[in-house]
XYZ file of N, CA and C in Angstrom:
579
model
N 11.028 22.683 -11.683
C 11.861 22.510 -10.507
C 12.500 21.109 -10.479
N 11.217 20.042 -10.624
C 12.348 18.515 -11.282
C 13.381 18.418 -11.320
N 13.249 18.811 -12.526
C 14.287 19.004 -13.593
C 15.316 19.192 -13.486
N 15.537 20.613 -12.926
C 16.768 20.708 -12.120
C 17.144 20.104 -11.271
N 16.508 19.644 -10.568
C 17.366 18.022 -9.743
C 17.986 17.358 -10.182
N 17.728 16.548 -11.065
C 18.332 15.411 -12.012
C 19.679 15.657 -12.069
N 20.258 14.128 -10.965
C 21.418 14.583 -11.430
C 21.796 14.340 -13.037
N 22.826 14.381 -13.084
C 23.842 14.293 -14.541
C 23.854 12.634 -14.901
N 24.343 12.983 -16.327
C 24.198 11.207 -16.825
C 25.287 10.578 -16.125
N 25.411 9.084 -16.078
C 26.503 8.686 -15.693
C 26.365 8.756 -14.332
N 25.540 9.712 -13.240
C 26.155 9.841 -11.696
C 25.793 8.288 -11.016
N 26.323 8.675 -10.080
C 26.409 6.425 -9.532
C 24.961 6.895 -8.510
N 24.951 6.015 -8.008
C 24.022 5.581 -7.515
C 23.505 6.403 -6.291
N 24.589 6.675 -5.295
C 24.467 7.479 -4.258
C 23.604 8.855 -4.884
N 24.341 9.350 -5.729
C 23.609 10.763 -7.005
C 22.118 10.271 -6.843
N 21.617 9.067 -7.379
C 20.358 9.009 -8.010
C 19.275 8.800 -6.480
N 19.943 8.131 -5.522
C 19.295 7.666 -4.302
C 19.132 9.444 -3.778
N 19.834 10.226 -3.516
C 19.442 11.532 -3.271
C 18.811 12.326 -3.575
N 18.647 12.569 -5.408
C 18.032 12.742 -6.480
C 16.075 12.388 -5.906
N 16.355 11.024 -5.176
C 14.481 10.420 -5.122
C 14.505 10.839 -3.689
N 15.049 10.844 -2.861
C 15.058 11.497 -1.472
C 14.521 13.054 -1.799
N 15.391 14.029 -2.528
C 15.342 15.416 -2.573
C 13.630 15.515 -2.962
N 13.500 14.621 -3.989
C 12.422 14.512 -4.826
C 11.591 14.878 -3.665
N 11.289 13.584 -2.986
C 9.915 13.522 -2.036
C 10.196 14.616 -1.177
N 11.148 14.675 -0.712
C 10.745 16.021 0.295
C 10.232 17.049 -0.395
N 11.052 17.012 -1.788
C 10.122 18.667 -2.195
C 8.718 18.555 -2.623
N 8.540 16.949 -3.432
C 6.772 16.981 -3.107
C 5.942 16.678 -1.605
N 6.401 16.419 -0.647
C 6.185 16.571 0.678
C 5.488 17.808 1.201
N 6.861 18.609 0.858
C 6.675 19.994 1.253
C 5.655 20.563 0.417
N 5.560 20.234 -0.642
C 4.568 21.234 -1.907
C 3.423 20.702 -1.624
N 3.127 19.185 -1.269
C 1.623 18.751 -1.672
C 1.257 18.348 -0.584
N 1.973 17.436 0.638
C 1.956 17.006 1.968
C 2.102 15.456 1.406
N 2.089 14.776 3.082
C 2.542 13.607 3.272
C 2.658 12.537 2.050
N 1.019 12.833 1.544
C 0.614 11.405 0.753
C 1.537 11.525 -0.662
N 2.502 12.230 -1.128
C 3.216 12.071 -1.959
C 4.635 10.947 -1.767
N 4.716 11.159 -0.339
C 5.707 10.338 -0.275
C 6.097 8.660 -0.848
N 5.003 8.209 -1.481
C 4.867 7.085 -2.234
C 5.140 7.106 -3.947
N 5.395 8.027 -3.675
C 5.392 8.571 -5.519
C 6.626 7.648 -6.589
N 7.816 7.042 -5.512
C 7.983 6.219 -6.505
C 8.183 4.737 -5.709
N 7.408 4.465 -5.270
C 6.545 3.356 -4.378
C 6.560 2.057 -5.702
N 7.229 1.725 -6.647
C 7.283 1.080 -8.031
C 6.964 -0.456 -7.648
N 5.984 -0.829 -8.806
C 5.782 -2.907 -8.675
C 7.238 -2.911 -9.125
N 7.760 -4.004 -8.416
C 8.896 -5.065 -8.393
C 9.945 -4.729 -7.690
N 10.964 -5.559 -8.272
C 12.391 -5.078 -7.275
C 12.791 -4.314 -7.139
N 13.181 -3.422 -8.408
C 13.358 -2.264 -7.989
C 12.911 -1.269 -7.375
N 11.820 -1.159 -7.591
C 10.695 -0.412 -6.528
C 10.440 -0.610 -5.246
N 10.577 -1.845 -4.920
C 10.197 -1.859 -3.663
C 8.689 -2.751 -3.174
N 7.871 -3.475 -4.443
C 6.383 -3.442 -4.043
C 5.755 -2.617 -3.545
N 5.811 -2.007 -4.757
C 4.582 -0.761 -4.343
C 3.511 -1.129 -5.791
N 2.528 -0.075 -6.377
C 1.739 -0.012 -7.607
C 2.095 0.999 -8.461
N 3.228 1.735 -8.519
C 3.698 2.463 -9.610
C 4.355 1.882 -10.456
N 3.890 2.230 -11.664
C 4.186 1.617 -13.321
C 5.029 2.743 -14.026
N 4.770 4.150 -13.539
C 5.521 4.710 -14.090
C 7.259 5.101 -13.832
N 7.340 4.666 -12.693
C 8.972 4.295 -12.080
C 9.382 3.096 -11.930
N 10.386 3.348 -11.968
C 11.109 1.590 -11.808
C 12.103 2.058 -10.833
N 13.271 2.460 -10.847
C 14.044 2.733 -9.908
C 15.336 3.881 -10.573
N 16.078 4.434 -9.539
C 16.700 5.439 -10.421
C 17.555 4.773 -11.479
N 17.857 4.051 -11.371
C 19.235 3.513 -12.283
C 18.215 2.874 -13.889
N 16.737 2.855 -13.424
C 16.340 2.547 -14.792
C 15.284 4.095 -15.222
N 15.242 4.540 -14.027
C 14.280 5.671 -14.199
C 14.730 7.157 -14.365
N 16.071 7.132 -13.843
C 16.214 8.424 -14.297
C 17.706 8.701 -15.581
N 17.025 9.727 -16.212
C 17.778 9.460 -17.732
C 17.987 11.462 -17.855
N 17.504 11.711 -19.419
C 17.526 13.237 -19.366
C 15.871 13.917 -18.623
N 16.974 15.408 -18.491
C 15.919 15.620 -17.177
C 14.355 15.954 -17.292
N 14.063 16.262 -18.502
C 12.602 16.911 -19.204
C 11.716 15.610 -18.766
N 12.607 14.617 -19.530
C 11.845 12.933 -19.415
C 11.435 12.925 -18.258
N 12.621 12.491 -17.346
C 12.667 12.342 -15.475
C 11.444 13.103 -15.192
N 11.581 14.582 -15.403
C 10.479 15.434 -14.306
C 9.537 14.849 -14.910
N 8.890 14.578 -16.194
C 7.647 13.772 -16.731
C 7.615 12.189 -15.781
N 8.305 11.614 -15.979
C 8.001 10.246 -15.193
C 7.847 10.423 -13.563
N 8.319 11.585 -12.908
C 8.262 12.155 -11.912
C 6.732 12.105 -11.626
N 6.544 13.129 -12.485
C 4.847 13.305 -12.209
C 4.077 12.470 -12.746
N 4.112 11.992 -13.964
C 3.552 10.880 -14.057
C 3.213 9.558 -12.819
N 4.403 9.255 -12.070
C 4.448 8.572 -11.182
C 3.517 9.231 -9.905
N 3.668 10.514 -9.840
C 3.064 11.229 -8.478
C 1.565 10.879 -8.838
N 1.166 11.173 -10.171
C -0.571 11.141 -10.133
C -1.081 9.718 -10.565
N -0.245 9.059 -10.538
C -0.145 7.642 -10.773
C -0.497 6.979 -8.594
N 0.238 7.322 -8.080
C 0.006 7.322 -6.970
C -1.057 7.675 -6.417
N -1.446 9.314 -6.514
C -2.600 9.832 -6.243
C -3.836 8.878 -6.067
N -3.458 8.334 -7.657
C -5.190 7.720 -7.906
C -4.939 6.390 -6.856
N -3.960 6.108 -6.662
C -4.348 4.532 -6.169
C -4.498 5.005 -5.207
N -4.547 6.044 -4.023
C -4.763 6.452 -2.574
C -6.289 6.799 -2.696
N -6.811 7.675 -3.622
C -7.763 7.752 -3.796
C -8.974 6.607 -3.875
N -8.465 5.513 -4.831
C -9.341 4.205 -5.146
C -8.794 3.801 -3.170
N -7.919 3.773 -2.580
C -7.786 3.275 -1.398
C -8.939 3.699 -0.238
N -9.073 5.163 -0.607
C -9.653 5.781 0.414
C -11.370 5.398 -0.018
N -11.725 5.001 -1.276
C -13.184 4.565 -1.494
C -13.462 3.426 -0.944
N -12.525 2.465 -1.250
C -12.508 1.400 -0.726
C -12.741 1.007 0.711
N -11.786 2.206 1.597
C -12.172 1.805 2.884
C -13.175 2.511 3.430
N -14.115 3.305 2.844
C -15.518 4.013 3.270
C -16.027 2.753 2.578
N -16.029 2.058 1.981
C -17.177 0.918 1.377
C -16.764 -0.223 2.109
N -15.758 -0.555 2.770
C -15.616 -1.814 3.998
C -15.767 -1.603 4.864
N -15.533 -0.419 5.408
C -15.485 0.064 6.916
C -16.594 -0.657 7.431
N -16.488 -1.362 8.981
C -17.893 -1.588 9.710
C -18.338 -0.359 10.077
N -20.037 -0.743 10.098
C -21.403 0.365 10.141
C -20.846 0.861 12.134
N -21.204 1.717 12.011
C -20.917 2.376 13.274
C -22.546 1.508 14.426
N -21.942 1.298 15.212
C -22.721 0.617 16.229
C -22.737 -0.813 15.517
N -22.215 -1.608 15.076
C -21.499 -3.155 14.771
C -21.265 -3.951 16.170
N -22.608 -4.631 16.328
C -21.571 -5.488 17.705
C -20.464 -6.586 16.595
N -19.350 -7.068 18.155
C -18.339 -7.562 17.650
C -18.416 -8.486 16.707
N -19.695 -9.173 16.521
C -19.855 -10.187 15.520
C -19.889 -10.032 14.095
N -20.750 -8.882 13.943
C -20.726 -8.063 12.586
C -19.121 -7.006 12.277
N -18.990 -6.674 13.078
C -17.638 -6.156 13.075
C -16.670 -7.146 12.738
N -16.740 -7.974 12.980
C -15.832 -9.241 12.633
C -15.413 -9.352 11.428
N -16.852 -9.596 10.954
C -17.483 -10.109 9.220
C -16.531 -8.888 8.431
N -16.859 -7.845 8.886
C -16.818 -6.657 8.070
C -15.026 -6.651 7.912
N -14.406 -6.777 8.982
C -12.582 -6.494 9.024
C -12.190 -8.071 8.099
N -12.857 -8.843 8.215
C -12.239 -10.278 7.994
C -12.729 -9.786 6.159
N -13.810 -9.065 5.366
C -13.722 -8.796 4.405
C -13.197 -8.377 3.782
N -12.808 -6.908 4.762
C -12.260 -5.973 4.605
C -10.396 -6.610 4.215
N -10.189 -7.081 5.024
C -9.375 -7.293 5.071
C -8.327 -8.640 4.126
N -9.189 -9.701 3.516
C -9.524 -10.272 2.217
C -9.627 -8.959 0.689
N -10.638 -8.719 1.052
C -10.357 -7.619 -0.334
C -9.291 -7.005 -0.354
N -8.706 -6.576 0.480
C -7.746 -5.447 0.687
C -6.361 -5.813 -0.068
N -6.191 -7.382 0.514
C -4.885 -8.316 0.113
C -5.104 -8.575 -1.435
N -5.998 -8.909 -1.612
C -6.639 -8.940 -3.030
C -6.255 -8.246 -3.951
N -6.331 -6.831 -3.734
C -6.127 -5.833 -4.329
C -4.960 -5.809 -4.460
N -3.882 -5.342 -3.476
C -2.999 -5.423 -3.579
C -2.214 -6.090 -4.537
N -2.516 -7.715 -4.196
C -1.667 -8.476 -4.915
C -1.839 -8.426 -6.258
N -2.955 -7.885 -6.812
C -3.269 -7.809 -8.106
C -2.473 -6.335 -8.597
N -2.298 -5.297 -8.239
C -1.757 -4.115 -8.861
C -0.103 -4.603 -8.556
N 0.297 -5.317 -7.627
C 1.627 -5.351 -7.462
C 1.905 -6.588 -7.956
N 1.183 -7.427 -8.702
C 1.641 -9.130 -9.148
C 2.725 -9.877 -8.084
N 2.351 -9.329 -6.894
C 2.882 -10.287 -5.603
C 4.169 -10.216 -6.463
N 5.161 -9.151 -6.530
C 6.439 -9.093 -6.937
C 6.932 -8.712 -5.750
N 8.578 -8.692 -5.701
C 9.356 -8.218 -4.415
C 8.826 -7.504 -4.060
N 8.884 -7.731 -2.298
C 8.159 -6.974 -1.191
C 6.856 -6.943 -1.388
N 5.904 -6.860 -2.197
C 4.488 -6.667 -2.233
C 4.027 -6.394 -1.049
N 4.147 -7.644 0.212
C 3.758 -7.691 1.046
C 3.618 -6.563 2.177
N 5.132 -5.619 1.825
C 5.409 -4.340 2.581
C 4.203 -3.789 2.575
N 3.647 -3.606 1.050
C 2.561 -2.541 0.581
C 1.361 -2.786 1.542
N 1.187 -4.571 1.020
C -0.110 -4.780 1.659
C -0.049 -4.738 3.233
N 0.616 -4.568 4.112
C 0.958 -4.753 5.161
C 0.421 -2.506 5.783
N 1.085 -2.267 4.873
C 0.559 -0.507 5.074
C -0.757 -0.175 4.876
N -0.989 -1.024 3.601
C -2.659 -0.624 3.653
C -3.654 -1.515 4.587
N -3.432 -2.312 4.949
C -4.206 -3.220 5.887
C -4.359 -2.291 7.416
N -2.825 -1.311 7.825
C -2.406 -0.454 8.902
C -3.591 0.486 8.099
N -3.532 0.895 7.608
C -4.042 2.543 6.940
C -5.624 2.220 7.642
N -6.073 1.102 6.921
C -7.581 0.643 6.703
C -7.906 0.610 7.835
N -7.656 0.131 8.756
C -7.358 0.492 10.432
C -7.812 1.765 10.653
N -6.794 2.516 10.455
C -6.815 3.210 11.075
C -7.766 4.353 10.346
N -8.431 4.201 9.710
C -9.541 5.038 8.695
C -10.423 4.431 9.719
N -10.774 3.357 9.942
C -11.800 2.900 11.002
C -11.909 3.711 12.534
N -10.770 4.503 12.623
C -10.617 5.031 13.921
C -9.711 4.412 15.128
N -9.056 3.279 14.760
C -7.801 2.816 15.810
C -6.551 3.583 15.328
N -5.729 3.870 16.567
C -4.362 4.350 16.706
C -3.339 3.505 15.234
N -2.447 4.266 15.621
C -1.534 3.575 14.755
C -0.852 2.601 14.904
N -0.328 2.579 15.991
C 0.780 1.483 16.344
C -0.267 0.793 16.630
N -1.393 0.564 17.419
C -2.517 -1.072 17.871
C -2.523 -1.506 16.052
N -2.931 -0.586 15.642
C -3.304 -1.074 13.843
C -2.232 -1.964 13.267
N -0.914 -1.566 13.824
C 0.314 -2.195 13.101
C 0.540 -3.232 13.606
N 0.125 -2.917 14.994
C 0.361 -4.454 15.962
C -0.699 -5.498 15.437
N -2.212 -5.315 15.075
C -2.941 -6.413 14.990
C -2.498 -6.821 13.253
N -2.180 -6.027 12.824
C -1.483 -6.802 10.954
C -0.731 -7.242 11.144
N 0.368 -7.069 12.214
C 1.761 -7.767 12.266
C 1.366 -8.648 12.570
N 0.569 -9.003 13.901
C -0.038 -10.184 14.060
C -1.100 -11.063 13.339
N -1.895 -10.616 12.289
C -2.133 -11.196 11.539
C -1.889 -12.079 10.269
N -1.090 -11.299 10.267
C 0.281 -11.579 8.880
C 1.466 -12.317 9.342
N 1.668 -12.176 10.374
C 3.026 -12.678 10.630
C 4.186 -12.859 9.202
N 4.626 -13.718 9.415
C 5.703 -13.845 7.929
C 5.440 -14.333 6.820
N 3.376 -14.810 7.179
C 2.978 -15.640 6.101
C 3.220 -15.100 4.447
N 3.253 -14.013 3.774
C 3.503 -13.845 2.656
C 4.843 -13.469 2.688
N 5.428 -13.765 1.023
C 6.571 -13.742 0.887
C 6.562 -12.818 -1.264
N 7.581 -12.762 -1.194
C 8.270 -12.218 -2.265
C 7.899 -12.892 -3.517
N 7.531 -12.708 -4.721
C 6.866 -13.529 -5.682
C 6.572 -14.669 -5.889
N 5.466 -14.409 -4.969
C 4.945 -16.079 -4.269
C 3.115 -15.280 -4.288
N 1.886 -15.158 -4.928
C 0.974 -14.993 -4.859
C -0.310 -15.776 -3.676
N -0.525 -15.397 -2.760
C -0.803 -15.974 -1.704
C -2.079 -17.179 -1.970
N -2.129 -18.273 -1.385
C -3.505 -18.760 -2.130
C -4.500 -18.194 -1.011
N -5.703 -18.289 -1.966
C -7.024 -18.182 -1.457
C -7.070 -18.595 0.282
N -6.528 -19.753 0.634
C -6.953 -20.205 1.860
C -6.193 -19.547 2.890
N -4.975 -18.557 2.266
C -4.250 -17.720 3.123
C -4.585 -16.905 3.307
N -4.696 -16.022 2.220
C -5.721 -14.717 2.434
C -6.861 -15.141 3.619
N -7.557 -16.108 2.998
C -8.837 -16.135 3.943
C -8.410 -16.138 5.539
N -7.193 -16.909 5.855
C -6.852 -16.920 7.019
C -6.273 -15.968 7.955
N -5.646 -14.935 7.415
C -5.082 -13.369 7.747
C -6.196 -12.941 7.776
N -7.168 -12.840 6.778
C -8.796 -11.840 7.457
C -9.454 -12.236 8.480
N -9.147 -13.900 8.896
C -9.877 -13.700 9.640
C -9.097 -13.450 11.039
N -7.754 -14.237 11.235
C -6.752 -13.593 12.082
C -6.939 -12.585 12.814
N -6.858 -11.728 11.272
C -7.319 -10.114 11.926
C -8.539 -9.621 12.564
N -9.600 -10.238 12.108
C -11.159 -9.973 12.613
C -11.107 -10.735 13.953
N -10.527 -12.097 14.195
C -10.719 -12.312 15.602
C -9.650 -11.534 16.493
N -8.264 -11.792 15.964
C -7.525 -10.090 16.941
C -8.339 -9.528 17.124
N -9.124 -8.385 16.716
C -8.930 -7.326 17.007
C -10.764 -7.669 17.424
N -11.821 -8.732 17.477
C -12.746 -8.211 18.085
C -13.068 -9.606 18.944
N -12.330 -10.673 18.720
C -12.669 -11.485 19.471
C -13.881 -12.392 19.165
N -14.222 -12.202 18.351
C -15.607 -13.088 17.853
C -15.123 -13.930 16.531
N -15.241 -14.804 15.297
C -15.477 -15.574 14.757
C -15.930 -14.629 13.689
N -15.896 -14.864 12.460
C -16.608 -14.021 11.023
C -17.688 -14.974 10.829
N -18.890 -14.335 11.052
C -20.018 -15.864 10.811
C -20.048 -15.129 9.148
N -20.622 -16.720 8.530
C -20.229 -17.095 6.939
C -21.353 -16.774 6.504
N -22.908 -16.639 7.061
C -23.633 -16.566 6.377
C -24.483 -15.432 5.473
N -23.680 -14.254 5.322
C -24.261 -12.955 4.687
C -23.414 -13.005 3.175
């Protein structure tokens, strides 16, 4: 089915931007939501995302056998990193009944590793930050907060501090986790565990 998408060689750009639109809706529709990242690509062209197997249409799409291969390639390329996402946040999540202090610890980790990660599959290339900014929302909200409070306490944690191939230092990261751990519980991350 790909395949037949693809537009023709040569089509400009508008062609290829429709081409990755048509795309996701039809893996949307076939697989549900979580495909919609499928060509989510590290760097500029992509967008900062962690796909290696797309770059963008004007470098990614060529003849169509190839395309539908880098297609899917890219889709289960995605998969896995949602998957490693979703382990990740059952292994940070705070323990259910956490007073705010331990809850703290746990988001201010959570939330350090998280950036971590990120910046390492995306080499803090253009936008990165978008990415890490969704999964920090996601991780949230796997914890059980709404969506928009989730977006509101990253926005506010993050503010404009990261930028575009600029790798954050250590003392920044540390400072967005904890940002976020006092947002959202009001207590301090005590240091000593």
């Amino acid at each position: 089915m790909i395949a037949s998408m693809v537009p023709a060689a040569g089509a400009g750009w508008e062609d290829g931007h429709r081409f990755t639109t048509e795309v996701t809706a039809f893996l949307a529709a076939r697989y549900g939501r979580w495909a919609c990242g499928w060509d989510w690509a590290v760097g500029e062209g992509g967008g900062g995302g962690v796909v290696t197997s797309w770059c963008c249409t004007s470098h990614s799409v060529g003849e169509s056998a190839a395309t539908a291969a880098k297609v899917v390639a890219s889709l289960l390329e995605w998969r896995d990193w949602l998957e490693e996402l979703a382990e990740r946040f059952a292994q940070l999540a705070p323990p259910a009944g956490a007073d705010a202090e331990e809850r703290s610890w746990h988001l201010e980790r959570a939330a350090t590793r998280l950036v971590t990660v990120v910046v390492d599959r995306t080499g803090a290339e253009c936008g990165w930050y978008g990415l890490c900014r969704t999964v920090l929302t996601w991780f949230l909200t796997s914890t059980g907060m709404g969506p928009e409070s989730a977006k509101e306490a990253v926005d506010a944690a993050v503010g404009g501090r990261f930028k575009s191939w600029t790798t954050p230092s250590r003392t920044l990261v540390d400072a967005v986790g904890e940002d976020l751990a006092v947002g959202l519980t009001g207590e301090q991350p005590y240091r000593d565990r």
